[in-house]
mmCIF file of C-alpha atoms in Angstrom:
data_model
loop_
_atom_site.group_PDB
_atom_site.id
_atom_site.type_symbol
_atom_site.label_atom_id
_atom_site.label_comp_id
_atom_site.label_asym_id
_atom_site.label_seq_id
_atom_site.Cartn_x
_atom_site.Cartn_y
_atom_site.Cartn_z
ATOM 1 C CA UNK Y 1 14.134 7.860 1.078
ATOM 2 C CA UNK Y 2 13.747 4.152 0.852
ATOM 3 C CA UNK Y 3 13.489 2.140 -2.356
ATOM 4 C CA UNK Y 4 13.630 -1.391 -3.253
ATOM 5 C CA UNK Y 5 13.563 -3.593 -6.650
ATOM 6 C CA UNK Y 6 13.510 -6.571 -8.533
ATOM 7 C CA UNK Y 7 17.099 -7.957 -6.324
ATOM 8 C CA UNK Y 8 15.085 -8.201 -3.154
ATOM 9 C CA UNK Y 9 17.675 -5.577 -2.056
ATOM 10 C CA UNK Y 10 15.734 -2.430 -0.059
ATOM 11 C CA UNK Y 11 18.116 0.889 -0.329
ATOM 12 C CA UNK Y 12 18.520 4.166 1.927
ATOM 13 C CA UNK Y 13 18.723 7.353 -0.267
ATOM 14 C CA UNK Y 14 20.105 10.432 1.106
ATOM 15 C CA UNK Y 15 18.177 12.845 -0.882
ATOM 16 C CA UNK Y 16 19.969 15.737 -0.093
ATOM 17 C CA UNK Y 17 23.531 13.944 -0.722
ATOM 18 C CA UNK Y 18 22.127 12.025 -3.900
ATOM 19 C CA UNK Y 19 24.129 8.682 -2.847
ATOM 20 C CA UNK Y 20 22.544 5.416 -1.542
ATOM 21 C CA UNK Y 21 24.151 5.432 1.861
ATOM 22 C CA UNK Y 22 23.001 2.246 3.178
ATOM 23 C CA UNK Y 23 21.580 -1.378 1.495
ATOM 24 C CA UNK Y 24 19.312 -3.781 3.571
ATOM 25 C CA UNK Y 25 19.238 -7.367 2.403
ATOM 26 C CA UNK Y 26 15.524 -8.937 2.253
ATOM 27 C CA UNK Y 27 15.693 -12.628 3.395
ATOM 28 C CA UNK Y 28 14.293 -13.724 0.257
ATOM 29 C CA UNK Y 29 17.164 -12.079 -1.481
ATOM 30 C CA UNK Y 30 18.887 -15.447 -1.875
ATOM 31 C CA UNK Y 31 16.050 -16.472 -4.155
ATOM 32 C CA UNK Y 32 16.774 -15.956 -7.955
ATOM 33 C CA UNK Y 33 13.082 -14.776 -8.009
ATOM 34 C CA UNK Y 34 12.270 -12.283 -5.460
ATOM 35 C CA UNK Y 35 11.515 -8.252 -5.657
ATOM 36 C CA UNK Y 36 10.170 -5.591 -2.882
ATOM 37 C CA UNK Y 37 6.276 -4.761 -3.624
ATOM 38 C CA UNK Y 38 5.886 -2.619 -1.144
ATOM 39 C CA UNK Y 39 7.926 -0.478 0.935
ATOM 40 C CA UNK Y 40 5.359 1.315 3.921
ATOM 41 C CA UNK Y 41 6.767 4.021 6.108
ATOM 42 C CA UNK Y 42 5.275 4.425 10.271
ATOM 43 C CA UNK Y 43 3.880 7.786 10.356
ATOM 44 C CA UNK Y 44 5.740 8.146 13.768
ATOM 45 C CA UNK Y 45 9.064 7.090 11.853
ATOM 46 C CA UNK Y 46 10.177 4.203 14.411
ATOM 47 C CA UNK Y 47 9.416 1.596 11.436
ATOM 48 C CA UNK Y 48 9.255 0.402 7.832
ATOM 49 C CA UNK Y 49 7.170 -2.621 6.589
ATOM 50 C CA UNK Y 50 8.293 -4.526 3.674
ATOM 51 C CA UNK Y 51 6.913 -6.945 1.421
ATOM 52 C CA UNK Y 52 9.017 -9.205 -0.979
ATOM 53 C CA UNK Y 53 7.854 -11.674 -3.093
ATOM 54 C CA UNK Y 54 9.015 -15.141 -3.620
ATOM 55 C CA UNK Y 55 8.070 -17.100 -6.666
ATOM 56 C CA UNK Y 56 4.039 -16.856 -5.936
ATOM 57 C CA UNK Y 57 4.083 -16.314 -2.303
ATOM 58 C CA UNK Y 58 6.148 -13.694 -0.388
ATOM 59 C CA UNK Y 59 6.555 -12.541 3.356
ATOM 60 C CA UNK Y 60 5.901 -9.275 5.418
ATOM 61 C CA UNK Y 61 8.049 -7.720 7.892
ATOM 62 C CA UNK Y 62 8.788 -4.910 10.417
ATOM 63 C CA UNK Y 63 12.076 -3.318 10.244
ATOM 64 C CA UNK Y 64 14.121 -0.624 12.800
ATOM 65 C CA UNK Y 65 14.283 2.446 11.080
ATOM 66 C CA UNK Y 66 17.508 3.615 13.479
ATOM 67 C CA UNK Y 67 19.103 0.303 12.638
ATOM 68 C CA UNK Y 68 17.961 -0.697 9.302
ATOM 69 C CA UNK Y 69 17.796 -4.400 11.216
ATOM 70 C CA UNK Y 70 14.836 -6.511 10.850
ATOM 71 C CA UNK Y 71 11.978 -7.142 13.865
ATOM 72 C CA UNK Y 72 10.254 -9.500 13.160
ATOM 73 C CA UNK Y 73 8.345 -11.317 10.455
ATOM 74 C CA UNK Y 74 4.380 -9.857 10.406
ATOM 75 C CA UNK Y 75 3.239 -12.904 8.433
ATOM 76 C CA UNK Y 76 4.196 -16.469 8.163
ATOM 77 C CA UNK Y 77 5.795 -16.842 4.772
ATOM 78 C CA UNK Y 78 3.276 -18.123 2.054
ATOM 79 C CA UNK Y 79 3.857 -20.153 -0.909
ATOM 80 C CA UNK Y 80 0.385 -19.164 -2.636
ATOM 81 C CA UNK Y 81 -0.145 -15.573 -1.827
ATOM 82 C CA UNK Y 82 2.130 -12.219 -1.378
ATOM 83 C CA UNK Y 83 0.870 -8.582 0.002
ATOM 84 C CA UNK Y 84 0.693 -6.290 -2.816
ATOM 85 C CA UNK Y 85 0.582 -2.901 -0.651
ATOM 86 C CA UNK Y 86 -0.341 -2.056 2.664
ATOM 87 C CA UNK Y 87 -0.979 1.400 5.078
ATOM 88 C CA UNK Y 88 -0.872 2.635 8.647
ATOM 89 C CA UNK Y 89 -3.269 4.049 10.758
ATOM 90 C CA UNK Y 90 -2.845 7.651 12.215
ATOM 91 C CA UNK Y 91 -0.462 6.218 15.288
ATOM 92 C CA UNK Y 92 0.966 3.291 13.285
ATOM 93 C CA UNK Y 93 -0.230 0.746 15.179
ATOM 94 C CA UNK Y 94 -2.658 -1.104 12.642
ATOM 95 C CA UNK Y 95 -1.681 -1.747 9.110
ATOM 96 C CA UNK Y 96 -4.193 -2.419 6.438
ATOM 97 C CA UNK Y 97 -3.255 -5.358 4.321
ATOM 98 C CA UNK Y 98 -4.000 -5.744 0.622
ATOM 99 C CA UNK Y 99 -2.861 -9.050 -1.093
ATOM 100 C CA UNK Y 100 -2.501 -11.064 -4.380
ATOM 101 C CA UNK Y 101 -5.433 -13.131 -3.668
ATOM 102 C CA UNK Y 102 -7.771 -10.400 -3.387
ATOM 103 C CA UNK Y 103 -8.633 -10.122 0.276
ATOM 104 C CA UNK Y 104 -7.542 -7.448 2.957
ATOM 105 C CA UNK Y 105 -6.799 -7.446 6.054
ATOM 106 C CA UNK Y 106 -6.486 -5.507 9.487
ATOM 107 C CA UNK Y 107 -2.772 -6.494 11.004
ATOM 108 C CA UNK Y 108 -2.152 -5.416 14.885
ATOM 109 C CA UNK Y 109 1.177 -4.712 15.028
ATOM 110 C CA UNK Y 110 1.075 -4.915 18.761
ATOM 111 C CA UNK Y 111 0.609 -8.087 18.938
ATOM 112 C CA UNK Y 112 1.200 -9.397 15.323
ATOM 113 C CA UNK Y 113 -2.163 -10.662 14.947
ATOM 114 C CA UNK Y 114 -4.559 -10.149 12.157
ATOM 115 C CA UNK Y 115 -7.990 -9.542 13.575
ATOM 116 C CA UNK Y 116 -9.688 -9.217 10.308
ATOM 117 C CA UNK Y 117 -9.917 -10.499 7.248
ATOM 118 C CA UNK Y 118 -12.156 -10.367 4.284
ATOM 119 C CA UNK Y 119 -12.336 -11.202 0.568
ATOM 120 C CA UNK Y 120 -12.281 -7.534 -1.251
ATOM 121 C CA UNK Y 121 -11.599 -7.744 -4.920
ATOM 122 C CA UNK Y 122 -11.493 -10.701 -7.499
ATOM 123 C CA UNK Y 123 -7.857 -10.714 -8.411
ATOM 124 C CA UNK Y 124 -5.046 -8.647 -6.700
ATOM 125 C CA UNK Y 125 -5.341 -5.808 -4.391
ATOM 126 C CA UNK Y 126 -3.362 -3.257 -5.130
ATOM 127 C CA UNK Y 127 -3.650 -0.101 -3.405
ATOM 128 C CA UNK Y 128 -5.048 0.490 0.311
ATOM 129 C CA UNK Y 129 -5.737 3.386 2.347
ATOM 130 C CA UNK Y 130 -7.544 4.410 5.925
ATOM 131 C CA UNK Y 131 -10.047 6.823 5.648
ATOM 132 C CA UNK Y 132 -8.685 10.476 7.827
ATOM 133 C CA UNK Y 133 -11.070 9.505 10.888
ATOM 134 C CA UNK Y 134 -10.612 5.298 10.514
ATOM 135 C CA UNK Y 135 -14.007 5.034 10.350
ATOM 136 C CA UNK Y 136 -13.315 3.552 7.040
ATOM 137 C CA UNK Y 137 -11.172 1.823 4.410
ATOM 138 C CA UNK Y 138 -10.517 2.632 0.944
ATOM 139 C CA UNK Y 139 -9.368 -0.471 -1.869
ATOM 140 C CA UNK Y 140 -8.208 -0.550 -5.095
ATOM 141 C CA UNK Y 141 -8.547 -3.852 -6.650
ATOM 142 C CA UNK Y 142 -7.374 -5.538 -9.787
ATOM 143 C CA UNK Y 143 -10.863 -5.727 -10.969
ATOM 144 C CA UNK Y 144 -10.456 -1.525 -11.198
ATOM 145 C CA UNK Y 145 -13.128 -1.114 -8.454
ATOM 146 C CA UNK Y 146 -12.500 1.203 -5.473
ATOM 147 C CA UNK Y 147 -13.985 0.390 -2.869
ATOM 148 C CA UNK Y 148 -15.274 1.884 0.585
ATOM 149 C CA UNK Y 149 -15.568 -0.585 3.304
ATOM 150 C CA UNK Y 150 -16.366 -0.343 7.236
ATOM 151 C CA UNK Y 151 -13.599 -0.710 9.810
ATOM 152 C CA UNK Y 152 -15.994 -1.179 12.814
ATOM 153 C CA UNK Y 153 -17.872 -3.618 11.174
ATOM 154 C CA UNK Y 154 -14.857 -5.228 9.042
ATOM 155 C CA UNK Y 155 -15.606 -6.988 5.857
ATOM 156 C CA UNK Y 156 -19.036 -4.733 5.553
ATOM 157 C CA UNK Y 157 -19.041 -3.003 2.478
ATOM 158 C CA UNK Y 158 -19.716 0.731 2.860
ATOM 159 C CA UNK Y 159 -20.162 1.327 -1.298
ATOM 160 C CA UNK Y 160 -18.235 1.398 -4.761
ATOM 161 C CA UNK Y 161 -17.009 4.599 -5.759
ATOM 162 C CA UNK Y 162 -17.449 5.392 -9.310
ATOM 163 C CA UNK Y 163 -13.840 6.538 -10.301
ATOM 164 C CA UNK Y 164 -12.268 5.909 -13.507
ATOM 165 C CA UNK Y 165 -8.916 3.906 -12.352
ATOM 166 C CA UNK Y 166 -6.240 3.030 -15.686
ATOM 167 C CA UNK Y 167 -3.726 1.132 -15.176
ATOM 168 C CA UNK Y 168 -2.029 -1.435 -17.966
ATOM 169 C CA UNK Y 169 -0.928 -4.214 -16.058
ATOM 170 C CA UNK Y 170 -1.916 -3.901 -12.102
ATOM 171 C CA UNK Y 171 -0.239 -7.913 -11.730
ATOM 172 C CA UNK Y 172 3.386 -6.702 -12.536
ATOM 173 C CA UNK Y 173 3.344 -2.985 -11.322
ATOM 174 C CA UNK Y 174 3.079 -1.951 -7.837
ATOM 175 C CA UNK Y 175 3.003 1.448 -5.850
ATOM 176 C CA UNK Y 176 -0.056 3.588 -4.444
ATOM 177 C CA UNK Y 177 -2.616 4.131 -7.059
ATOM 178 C CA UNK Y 178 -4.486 6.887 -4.735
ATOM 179 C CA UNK Y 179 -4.293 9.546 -1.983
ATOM 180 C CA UNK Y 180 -6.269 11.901 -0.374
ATOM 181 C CA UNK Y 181 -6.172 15.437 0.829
ATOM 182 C CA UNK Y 182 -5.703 16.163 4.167
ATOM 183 C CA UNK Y 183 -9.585 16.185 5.235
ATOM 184 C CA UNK Y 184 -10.104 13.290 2.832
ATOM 185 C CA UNK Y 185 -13.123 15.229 1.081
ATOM 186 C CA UNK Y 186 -10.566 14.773 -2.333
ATOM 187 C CA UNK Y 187 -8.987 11.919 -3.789
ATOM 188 C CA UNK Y 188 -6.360 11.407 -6.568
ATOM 189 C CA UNK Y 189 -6.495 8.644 -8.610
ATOM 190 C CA UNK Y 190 -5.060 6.829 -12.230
ATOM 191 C CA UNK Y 191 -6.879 8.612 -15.562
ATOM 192 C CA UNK Y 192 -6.613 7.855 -18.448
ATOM 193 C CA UNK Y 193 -4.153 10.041 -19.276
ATOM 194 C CA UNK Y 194 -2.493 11.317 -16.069
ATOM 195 C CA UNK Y 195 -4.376 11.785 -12.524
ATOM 196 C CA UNK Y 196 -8.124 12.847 -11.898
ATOM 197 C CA UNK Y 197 -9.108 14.269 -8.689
ATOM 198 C CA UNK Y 198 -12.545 13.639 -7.659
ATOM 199 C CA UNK Y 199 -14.775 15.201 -4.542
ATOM 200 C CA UNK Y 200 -15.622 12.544 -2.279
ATOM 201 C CA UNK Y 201 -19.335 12.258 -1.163
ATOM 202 C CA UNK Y 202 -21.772 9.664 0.589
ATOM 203 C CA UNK Y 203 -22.062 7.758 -3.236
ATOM 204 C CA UNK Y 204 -21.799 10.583 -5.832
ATOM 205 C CA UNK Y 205 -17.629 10.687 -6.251
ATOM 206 C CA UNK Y 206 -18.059 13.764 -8.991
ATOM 207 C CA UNK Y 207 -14.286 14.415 -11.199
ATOM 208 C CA UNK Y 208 -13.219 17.882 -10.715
ATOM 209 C CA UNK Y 209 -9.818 18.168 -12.618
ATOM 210 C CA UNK Y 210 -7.576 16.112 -14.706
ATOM 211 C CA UNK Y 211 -3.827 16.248 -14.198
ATOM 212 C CA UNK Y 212 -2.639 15.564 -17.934
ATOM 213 C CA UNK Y 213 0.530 13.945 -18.162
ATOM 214 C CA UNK Y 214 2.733 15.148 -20.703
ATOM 215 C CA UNK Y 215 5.574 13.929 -22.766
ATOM 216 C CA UNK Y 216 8.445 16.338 -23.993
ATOM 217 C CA UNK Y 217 9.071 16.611 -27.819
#
């Protein structure tokens, strides 16, 4: 397992052991104000993307997952805008891009070029996802709208899902807000009070069961 805090330090956790067994250093780790938003895993398992802030901006990069040694930087550092979370596609070789400034983007990791790019949400984006045949894209914004947007036609807005999405303070917490099943006809998202899974359809996104969260006495 991989983690990573508010040290800009990213960590290798041998679950089975229970011991860190290996620490990365971020570049921006000899800031005084720097911490990992987002930690994205290939679905192949060749790489790990990271994101680590830096004051208001941050910077994105590809890391060895054999060597725990960095790539290559995905994104030119910024001084005005960090990525919040990001996904792979099936065969890891695009990653959607969500960011502070509330646009997404489509990143070729072939070639390290962004060939899309479009303004999603007014504030932060926090959670993104590819739809099971990347026909689509799915994100969460700061605004609390989930959103469905076209990944042929990028930047087309396929429709806004009604789901009820609670979270306190989406600026200084970070981490997927939603999945889906395996055929993407469900999705789990933040309630009120724990998870709600709703049944995804053309518009109509009905709730069909609440995951209560519970607090021991």
């Amino acid at each position: 397992m991989l983690y990573g805090g508010t040290t800009g330090m990213v960590r290798l956790y041998d679950t089975k052991e229970r011991r860190v067994v290996k620490e990365i250093c971020t570049e921006s780790s000899s800031s005084n104000n720097q911490r990992v938003l987002c930690i994205c895993c290939s679905p192949l398992g060749t790489n790990f993307v990271t994101s680590t802030s830096i004051g208001e901006g941050g910077q994105l990069c590809l890391w060895d997952m054999k060597t725990l040694t960095m790539e290559r930087q995905l994104l030119p550092k910024s001084d005005k805008a960090c990525v919040h979370c990001c996904s792979f596609n099936h065969n890891g070789q695009l990653l959607l891009i969500g960011s502070s400034d509330g646009t997404s983007s489509i990143l070729d990791l072939r070639t390290s070029e962004i060939f899309a790019t479009w303004p999603s949400h007014s504030g932060g984006v926090v959670s993104t996802e590819f739809s099971s045949d990347e026909t689509a894209c799915y994100t969460l914004g700061a605004d609390k709208k989930f959103t469905s947007w076209s990944a042929n036609r990028t930047g087309q807005k396929l429709c806004d899902l009604d789901i009820h999405c609670d979270f306190s303070d989406p600026i200084s917490t970070y981490g997927k807000r939603f999945c889906f099943n395996s055929d993407a006809s469900h999705v789990l998202t933040c309630g009120p009070l724990g998870g709600v899974i709703y049944k995804i359809g053309n518009s109509h996104v009905p709730p069909v069961l609440d995951i209560w969260s519970t607090t021991s006495q």
